[in-house]
Amino acid sequence: MSQVFHAQHTDAAFEPFELGKVQWLRRPADNGNDALSSGIWKITPAEAPEPFDLPIDQDETIYIVSGHLRIDVKGADTFDLTTGSMASLSKGAMTRWTVLEPTIEFFVYS
């Protein structure tokens, strides 16, 4: 089992995701840990032209490398996340995401 996961951020490493594309650093279940995964997600307004609902199925922490997302949390606040912004979403949160600019996001699911 690997103790260290390493990747170089390159366009060739991205693969299709539910919306947009993802480059995995650590895939779900790597090293026997089903809950922990991480990577880089790329999305454009053309790939998500309308806001989309996203129930948070596990804790998720994100860092916006570049771009602009809006996340509305049902019954709570709205967050405009731009380059350099971070957020941590708890499992069970009901969210609606709007992609306002082409965005690159580093994420960790745990």
PDB file of N, CA and C in Angstrom, residues 24-104:
ATOM      1  N   TRP A  24      -7.563  13.130 -10.314  1.00  0.00           N
ATOM      2  CA  TRP A  24      -7.466  12.573  -8.967  1.00  0.00           C
ATOM      3  C   TRP A  24      -6.038  12.640  -8.450  1.00  0.00           C
ATOM      4  N   LEU A  25      -5.894  13.028  -7.206  1.00  0.00           N
ATOM      5  CA  LEU A  25      -4.636  12.853  -6.487  1.00  0.00           C
ATOM      6  C   LEU A  25      -4.727  11.537  -5.725  1.00  0.00           C
ATOM      7  N   ARG A  26      -5.843  11.369  -5.051  1.00  0.00           N
ATOM      8  CA  ARG A  26      -6.109  10.155  -4.277  1.00  0.00           C
ATOM      9  C   ARG A  26      -7.548   9.752  -4.575  1.00  0.00           C
ATOM     10  N   ARG A  27      -7.740   8.609  -5.197  1.00  0.00           N
ATOM     11  CA  ARG A  27      -9.079   8.135  -5.548  1.00  0.00           C
ATOM     12  C   ARG A  27      -9.782   7.537  -4.323  1.00  0.00           C
ATOM     13  N   PRO A  28     -11.128   7.553  -4.350  1.00  0.00           N
ATOM     14  CA  PRO A  28     -11.860   6.887  -3.271  1.00  0.00           C
ATOM     15  C   PRO A  28     -11.386   5.439  -3.130  1.00  0.00           C
ATOM     16  N   ALA A  29     -11.185   5.021  -1.904  1.00  0.00           N
ATOM     17  CA  ALA A  29     -10.760   3.661  -1.535  1.00  0.00           C
ATOM     18  C   ALA A  29      -9.272   3.404  -1.737  1.00  0.00           C
ATOM     19  N   ASP A  30      -8.503   4.386  -2.241  1.00  0.00           N
ATOM     20  CA  ASP A  30      -7.055   4.192  -2.301  1.00  0.00           C
ATOM     21  C   ASP A  30      -6.536   3.914  -0.901  1.00  0.00           C
ATOM     22  N   ASN A  31      -5.647   2.965  -0.802  1.00  0.00           N
ATOM     23  CA  ASN A  31      -5.007   2.612   0.462  1.00  0.00           C
ATOM     24  C   ASN A  31      -6.029   2.099   1.488  1.00  0.00           C
ATOM     25  N   GLY A  32      -7.177   1.603   0.997  1.00  0.00           N
ATOM     26  CA  GLY A  32      -8.175   1.029   1.888  1.00  0.00           C
ATOM     27  C   GLY A  32      -9.040   2.031   2.623  1.00  0.00           C
ATOM     28  N   ASN A  33      -8.941   3.309   2.281  1.00  0.00           N
ATOM     29  CA  ASN A  33      -9.728   4.338   2.958  1.00  0.00           C
ATOM     30  C   ASN A  33     -10.845   4.789   2.025  1.00  0.00           C
ATOM     31  N   ASP A  34     -12.060   4.290   2.267  1.00  0.00           N
ATOM     32  CA  ASP A  34     -13.189   4.609   1.396  1.00  0.00           C
ATOM     33  C   ASP A  34     -13.624   6.070   1.476  1.00  0.00           C
ATOM     34  N   ALA A  35     -13.395   6.713   2.620  1.00  0.00           N
ATOM     35  CA  ALA A  35     -13.911   8.064   2.832  1.00  0.00           C
ATOM     36  C   ALA A  35     -12.995   9.156   2.277  1.00  0.00           C
ATOM     37  N   LEU A  36     -11.706   8.909   2.216  1.00  0.00           N
ATOM     38  CA  LEU A  36     -10.757   9.969   1.877  1.00  0.00           C
ATOM     39  C   LEU A  36     -10.372   9.927   0.406  1.00  0.00           C
ATOM     40  N   SER A  37     -10.554  11.052  -0.266  1.00  0.00           N
ATOM     41  CA  SER A  37     -10.073  11.207  -1.642  1.00  0.00           C
ATOM     42  C   SER A  37      -9.833  12.689  -1.887  1.00  0.00           C
ATOM     43  N   SER A  38      -9.076  12.988  -2.939  1.00  0.00           N
ATOM     44  CA  SER A  38      -8.772  14.389  -3.236  1.00  0.00           C
ATOM     45  C   SER A  38      -8.361  14.526  -4.687  1.00  0.00           C
ATOM     46  N   GLY A  39      -8.431  15.756  -5.171  1.00  0.00           N
ATOM     47  CA  GLY A  39      -8.024  16.016  -6.533  1.00  0.00           C
ATOM     48  C   GLY A  39      -8.340  17.432  -6.950  1.00  0.00           C
ATOM     49  N   ILE A  40      -8.289  17.649  -8.246  1.00  0.00           N
ATOM     50  CA  ILE A  40      -8.578  18.957  -8.822  1.00  0.00           C
ATOM     51  C   ILE A  40      -9.776  18.804  -9.752  1.00  0.00           C
ATOM     52  N   TRP A  41     -10.737  19.703  -9.589  1.00  0.00           N
ATOM     53  CA  TRP A  41     -11.943  19.712 -10.410  1.00  0.00           C
ATOM     54  C   TRP A  41     -11.923  20.960 -11.282  1.00  0.00           C
ATOM     55  N   LYS A  42     -12.184  20.789 -12.588  1.00  0.00           N
ATOM     56  CA  LYS A  42     -12.290  21.912 -13.529  1.00  0.00           C
ATOM     57  C   LYS A  42     -13.707  21.938 -14.070  1.00  0.00           C
ATOM     58  N   ILE A  43     -14.292  23.141 -14.115  1.00  0.00           N
ATOM     59  CA  ILE A  43     -15.658  23.296 -14.599  1.00  0.00           C
ATOM     60  C   ILE A  43     -15.786  24.662 -15.271  1.00  0.00           C
ATOM     61  N   THR A  44     -16.597  24.733 -16.316  1.00  0.00           N
ATOM     62  CA  THR A  44     -16.861  26.008 -16.983  1.00  0.00           C
ATOM     63  C   THR A  44     -18.360  26.287 -16.939  1.00  0.00           C
ATOM     64  N   PRO A  45     -18.750  27.541 -17.094  1.00  0.00           N
ATOM     65  CA  PRO A  45     -20.177  27.847 -17.170  1.00  0.00           C
ATOM     66  C   PRO A  45     -20.876  27.103 -18.311  1.00  0.00           C
ATOM     67  N   ALA A  46     -20.182  26.816 -19.409  1.00  0.00           N
ATOM     68  CA  ALA A  46     -20.791  26.074 -20.520  1.00  0.00           C
ATOM     69  C   ALA A  46     -21.110  24.630 -20.112  1.00  0.00           C
ATOM     70  N   GLU A  47     -20.306  24.062 -19.224  1.00  0.00           N
ATOM     71  CA  GLU A  47     -20.541  22.683 -18.766  1.00  0.00           C
ATOM     72  C   GLU A  47     -21.648  22.612 -17.709  1.00  0.00           C
ATOM     73  N   ALA A  48     -21.906  23.719 -17.048  1.00  0.00           N
ATOM     74  CA  ALA A  48     -22.974  23.800 -16.037  1.00  0.00           C
ATOM     75  C   ALA A  48     -23.684  25.137 -16.219  1.00  0.00           C
ATOM     76  N   PRO A  49     -24.473  25.274 -17.287  1.00  0.00           N
ATOM     77  CA  PRO A  49     -25.083  26.574 -17.593  1.00  0.00           C
ATOM     78  C   PRO A  49     -26.182  26.985 -16.612  1.00  0.00           C
ATOM     79  N   GLU A  50     -26.713  26.050 -15.860  1.00  0.00           N
ATOM     80  CA  GLU A  50     -27.747  26.333 -14.865  1.00  0.00           C
ATOM     81  C   GLU A  50     -27.237  25.926 -13.485  1.00  0.00           C
ATOM     82  N   PRO A  51     -27.726  26.580 -12.426  1.00  0.00           N
ATOM     83  CA  PRO A  51     -27.372  26.124 -11.069  1.00  0.00           C
ATOM     84  C   PRO A  51     -27.772  24.654 -10.896  1.00  0.00           C
ATOM     85  N   PHE A  52     -26.996  23.916 -10.111  1.00  0.00           N
ATOM     86  CA  PHE A  52     -27.304  22.502  -9.884  1.00  0.00           C
ATOM     87  C   PHE A  52     -27.275  22.195  -8.394  1.00  0.00           C
ATOM     88  N   ASP A  53     -28.192  21.319  -7.990  1.00  0.00           N
ATOM     89  CA  ASP A  53     -28.263  20.892  -6.595  1.00  0.00           C
ATOM     90  C   ASP A  53     -27.224  19.820  -6.339  1.00  0.00           C
ATOM     91  N   LEU A  54     -26.568  19.917  -5.188  1.00  0.00           N
ATOM     92  CA  LEU A  54     -25.554  18.945  -4.814  1.00  0.00           C
ATOM     93  C   LEU A  54     -25.678  18.646  -3.325  1.00  0.00           C
ATOM     94  N   PRO A  55     -26.335  17.532  -2.960  1.00  0.00           N
ATOM     95  CA  PRO A  55     -26.345  17.137  -1.559  1.00  0.00           C
ATOM     96  C   PRO A  55     -24.936  16.665  -1.183  1.00  0.00           C
ATOM     97  N   ILE A  56     -24.437  17.124  -0.059  1.00  0.00           N
ATOM     98  CA  ILE A  56     -23.084  16.775   0.366  1.00  0.00           C
ATOM     99  C   ILE A  56     -23.138  15.421   1.076  1.00  0.00           C
ATOM    100  N   ASP A  57     -22.586  14.389   0.420  1.00  0.00           N
ATOM    101  CA  ASP A  57     -22.663  13.017   0.925  1.00  0.00           C
ATOM    102  C   ASP A  57     -21.551  12.665   1.896  1.00  0.00           C
ATOM    103  N   GLN A  58     -20.505  13.465   1.933  1.00  0.00           N
ATOM    104  CA  GLN A  58     -19.415  13.291   2.891  1.00  0.00           C
ATOM    105  C   GLN A  58     -18.784  14.661   3.087  1.00  0.00           C
ATOM    106  N   ASP A  59     -18.044  14.830   4.155  1.00  0.00           N
ATOM    107  CA  ASP A  59     -17.408  16.120   4.390  1.00  0.00           C
ATOM    108  C   ASP A  59     -16.544  16.473   3.178  1.00  0.00           C
ATOM    109  N   GLU A  60     -16.592  17.744   2.774  1.00  0.00           N
ATOM    110  CA  GLU A  60     -15.843  18.199   1.611  1.00  0.00           C
ATOM    111  C   GLU A  60     -15.202  19.540   1.923  1.00  0.00           C
ATOM    112  N   THR A  61     -13.912  19.632   1.674  1.00  0.00           N
ATOM    113  CA  THR A  61     -13.179  20.883   1.835  1.00  0.00           C
ATOM    114  C   THR A  61     -12.650  21.279   0.469  1.00  0.00           C
ATOM    115  N   ILE A  62     -12.822  22.563   0.126  1.00  0.00           N
ATOM    116  CA  ILE A  62     -12.421  23.027  -1.201  1.00  0.00           C
ATOM    117  C   ILE A  62     -11.571  24.290  -1.096  1.00  0.00           C
ATOM    118  N   TYR A  63     -10.705  24.439  -2.087  1.00  0.00           N
ATOM    119  CA  TYR A  63      -9.886  25.640  -2.254  1.00  0.00           C
ATOM    120  C   TYR A  63     -10.002  26.045  -3.718  1.00  0.00           C
ATOM    121  N   ILE A  64     -10.367  27.283  -3.974  1.00  0.00           N
ATOM    122  CA  ILE A  64     -10.522  27.769  -5.341  1.00  0.00           C
ATOM    123  C   ILE A  64      -9.161  28.258  -5.846  1.00  0.00           C
ATOM    124  N   VAL A  65      -8.595  27.502  -6.767  1.00  0.00           N
ATOM    125  CA  VAL A  65      -7.315  27.868  -7.375  1.00  0.00           C
ATOM    126  C   VAL A  65      -7.518  29.064  -8.297  1.00  0.00           C
ATOM    127  N   SER A  66      -8.596  29.014  -9.077  1.00  0.00           N
ATOM    128  CA  SER A  66      -8.957  30.141  -9.939  1.00  0.00           C
ATOM    129  C   SER A  66     -10.434  30.018 -10.288  1.00  0.00           C
ATOM    130  N   GLY A  67     -11.049  31.160 -10.562  1.00  0.00           N
ATOM    131  CA  GLY A  67     -12.434  31.155 -10.991  1.00  0.00           C
ATOM    132  C   GLY A  67     -13.404  31.718  -9.972  1.00  0.00           C
ATOM    133  N   HIS A  68     -14.690  31.338 -10.146  1.00  0.00           N
ATOM    134  CA  HIS A  68     -15.748  31.893  -9.295  1.00  0.00           C
ATOM    135  C   HIS A  68     -16.934  30.921  -9.270  1.00  0.00           C
ATOM    136  N   LEU A  69     -17.262  30.452  -8.071  1.00  0.00           N
ATOM    137  CA  LEU A  69     -18.437  29.620  -7.814  1.00  0.00           C
ATOM    138  C   LEU A  69     -19.309  30.312  -6.785  1.00  0.00           C
ATOM    139  N   ARG A  70     -20.601  30.073  -6.860  1.00  0.00           N
ATOM    140  CA  ARG A  70     -21.518  30.500  -5.799  1.00  0.00           C
ATOM    141  C   ARG A  70     -22.150  29.228  -5.234  1.00  0.00           C
ATOM    142  N   ILE A  71     -22.104  29.092  -3.926  1.00  0.00           N
ATOM    143  CA  ILE A  71     -22.716  27.945  -3.263  1.00  0.00           C
ATOM    144  C   ILE A  71     -23.774  28.462  -2.303  1.00  0.00           C
ATOM    145  N   ASP A  72     -25.027  28.079  -2.567  1.00  0.00           N
ATOM    146  CA  ASP A  72     -26.140  28.391  -1.676  1.00  0.00           C
ATOM    147  C   ASP A  72     -26.371  27.169  -0.797  1.00  0.00           C
ATOM    148  N   VAL A  73     -26.344  27.372   0.518  1.00  0.00           N
ATOM    149  CA  VAL A  73     -26.593  26.285   1.453  1.00  0.00           C
ATOM    150  C   VAL A  73     -28.023  26.433   1.957  1.00  0.00           C
ATOM    151  N   LYS A  74     -28.839  25.401   1.732  1.00  0.00           N
ATOM    152  CA  LYS A  74     -30.253  25.453   2.117  1.00  0.00           C
ATOM    153  C   LYS A  74     -30.383  25.735   3.616  1.00  0.00           C
ATOM    154  N   GLY A  75     -31.167  26.771   3.928  1.00  0.00           N
ATOM    155  CA  GLY A  75     -31.397  27.142   5.316  1.00  0.00           C
ATOM    156  C   GLY A  75     -30.228  27.862   5.970  1.00  0.00           C
ATOM    157  N   ALA A  76     -29.254  28.252   5.164  1.00  0.00           N
ATOM    158  CA  ALA A  76     -28.077  28.931   5.733  1.00  0.00           C
ATOM    159  C   ALA A  76     -27.658  30.050   4.780  1.00  0.00           C
ATOM    160  N   ASP A  77     -26.368  30.194   4.594  1.00  0.00           N
ATOM    161  CA  ASP A  77     -25.807  31.309   3.851  1.00  0.00           C
ATOM    162  C   ASP A  77     -25.530  30.970   2.391  1.00  0.00           C
ATOM    163  N   THR A  78     -25.189  32.022   1.646  1.00  0.00           N
ATOM    164  CA  THR A  78     -24.695  31.908   0.289  1.00  0.00           C
ATOM    165  C   THR A  78     -23.239  32.344   0.300  1.00  0.00           C
ATOM    166  N   PHE A  79     -22.397  31.581  -0.384  1.00  0.00           N
ATOM    167  CA  PHE A  79     -20.966  31.868  -0.407  1.00  0.00           C
ATOM    168  C   PHE A  79     -20.512  32.092  -1.832  1.00  0.00           C
ATOM    169  N   ASP A  80     -19.899  33.244  -2.094  1.00  0.00           N
ATOM    170  CA  ASP A  80     -19.241  33.510  -3.359  1.00  0.00           C
ATOM    171  C   ASP A  80     -17.778  33.165  -3.171  1.00  0.00           C
ATOM    172  N   LEU A  81     -17.340  32.120  -3.857  1.00  0.00           N
ATOM    173  CA  LEU A  81     -15.966  31.652  -3.727  1.00  0.00           C
ATOM    174  C   LEU A  81     -15.195  32.032  -4.971  1.00  0.00           C
ATOM    175  N   THR A  82     -14.125  32.791  -4.786  1.00  0.00           N
ATOM    176  CA  THR A  82     -13.278  33.248  -5.875  1.00  0.00           C
ATOM    177  C   THR A  82     -11.849  32.798  -5.598  1.00  0.00           C
ATOM    178  N   THR A  83     -10.957  33.094  -6.515  1.00  0.00           N
ATOM    179  CA  THR A  83      -9.564  32.688  -6.383  1.00  0.00           C
ATOM    180  C   THR A  83      -9.047  32.946  -4.972  1.00  0.00           C
ATOM    181  N   GLY A  84      -8.539  31.893  -4.351  1.00  0.00           N
ATOM    182  CA  GLY A  84      -7.983  31.987  -2.999  1.00  0.00           C
ATOM    183  C   GLY A  84      -8.981  31.690  -1.897  1.00  0.00           C
ATOM    184  N   SER A  85     -10.266  31.543  -2.227  1.00  0.00           N
ATOM    185  CA  SER A  85     -11.283  31.239  -1.210  1.00  0.00           C
ATOM    186  C   SER A  85     -11.225  29.763  -0.825  1.00  0.00           C
ATOM    187  N   MET A  86     -11.635  29.481   0.412  1.00  0.00           N
ATOM    188  CA  MET A  86     -11.734  28.118   0.912  1.00  0.00           C
ATOM    189  C   MET A  86     -13.089  27.942   1.570  1.00  0.00           C
ATOM    190  N   ALA A  87     -13.575  26.698   1.581  1.00  0.00           N
ATOM    191  CA  ALA A  87     -14.814  26.369   2.289  1.00  0.00           C
ATOM    192  C   ALA A  87     -14.734  24.913   2.723  1.00  0.00           C
ATOM    193  N   SER A  88     -15.445  24.601   3.788  1.00  0.00           N
ATOM    194  CA  SER A  88     -15.553  23.223   4.243  1.00  0.00           C
ATOM    195  C   SER A  88     -17.027  22.941   4.481  1.00  0.00           C
ATOM    196  N   LEU A  89     -17.559  21.960   3.765  1.00  0.00           N
ATOM    197  CA  LEU A  89     -18.973  21.631   3.790  1.00  0.00           C
ATOM    198  C   LEU A  89     -19.162  20.321   4.548  1.00  0.00           C
ATOM    199  N   SER A  90     -20.091  20.312   5.480  1.00  0.00           N
ATOM    200  CA  SER A  90     -20.320  19.123   6.296  1.00  0.00           C
ATOM    201  C   SER A  90     -21.281  18.170   5.616  1.00  0.00           C
ATOM    202  N   LYS A  91     -21.054  16.899   5.840  1.00  0.00           N
ATOM    203  CA  LYS A  91     -21.938  15.857   5.337  1.00  0.00           C
ATOM    204  C   LYS A  91     -23.370  16.177   5.728  1.00  0.00           C
ATOM    205  N   GLY A  92     -24.289  16.040   4.774  1.00  0.00           N
ATOM    206  CA  GLY A  92     -25.695  16.308   5.024  1.00  0.00           C
ATOM    207  C   GLY A  92     -26.166  17.671   4.563  1.00  0.00           C
ATOM    208  N   ALA A  93     -25.237  18.577   4.265  1.00  0.00           N
ATOM    209  CA  ALA A  93     -25.631  19.904   3.784  1.00  0.00           C
ATOM    210  C   ALA A  93     -26.293  19.766   2.415  1.00  0.00           C
ATOM    211  N   MET A  94     -27.350  20.523   2.203  1.00  0.00           N
ATOM    212  CA  MET A  94     -28.020  20.581   0.898  1.00  0.00           C
ATOM    213  C   MET A  94     -27.577  21.873   0.239  1.00  0.00           C
ATOM    214  N   THR A  95     -26.947  21.763  -0.920  1.00  0.00           N
ATOM    215  CA  THR A  95     -26.361  22.933  -1.560  1.00  0.00           C
ATOM    216  C   THR A  95     -26.830  23.068  -3.005  1.00  0.00           C
ATOM    217  N   ARG A  96     -26.742  24.289  -3.502  1.00  0.00           N
ATOM    218  CA  ARG A  96     -26.983  24.592  -4.924  1.00  0.00           C
ATOM    219  C   ARG A  96     -25.767  25.375  -5.404  1.00  0.00           C
ATOM    220  N   TRP A  97     -25.142  24.889  -6.463  1.00  0.00           N
ATOM    221  CA  TRP A  97     -23.920  25.472  -6.986  1.00  0.00           C
ATOM    222  C   TRP A  97     -24.203  26.193  -8.296  1.00  0.00           C
ATOM    223  N   THR A  98     -23.569  27.361  -8.466  1.00  0.00           N
ATOM    224  CA  THR A  98     -23.621  28.114  -9.706  1.00  0.00           C
ATOM    225  C   THR A  98     -22.189  28.384 -10.144  1.00  0.00           C
ATOM    226  N   VAL A  99     -21.864  28.013 -11.374  1.00  0.00           N
ATOM    227  CA  VAL A  99     -20.530  28.245 -11.924  1.00  0.00           C
ATOM    228  C   VAL A  99     -20.579  29.573 -12.665  1.00  0.00           C
ATOM    229  N   LEU A 100     -19.909  30.583 -12.120  1.00  0.00           N
ATOM    230  CA  LEU A 100     -19.955  31.930 -12.680  1.00  0.00           C
ATOM    231  C   LEU A 100     -18.793  32.232 -13.626  1.00  0.00           C
ATOM    232  N   GLU A 101     -17.676  31.541 -13.450  1.00  0.00           N
ATOM    233  CA  GLU A 101     -16.498  31.685 -14.312  1.00  0.00           C
ATOM    234  C   GLU A 101     -15.851  30.314 -14.434  1.00  0.00           C
ATOM    235  N   PRO A 102     -15.050  30.097 -15.460  1.00  0.00           N
ATOM    236  CA  PRO A 102     -14.278  28.854 -15.487  1.00  0.00           C
ATOM    237  C   PRO A 102     -13.514  28.723 -14.165  1.00  0.00           C
ATOM    238  N   THR A 103     -13.616  27.553 -13.551  1.00  0.00           N
ATOM    239  CA  THR A 103     -13.097  27.386 -12.191  1.00  0.00           C
ATOM    240  C   THR A 103     -12.230  26.143 -12.094  1.00  0.00           C
ATOM    241  N   ILE A 104     -11.145  26.296 -11.351  1.00  0.00           N
ATOM    242  CA  ILE A 104     -10.291  25.165 -10.955  1.00  0.00           C
ATOM    243  C   ILE A 104     -10.333  25.114  -9.431  1.00  0.00           C
TER     244      ILE A 104
END
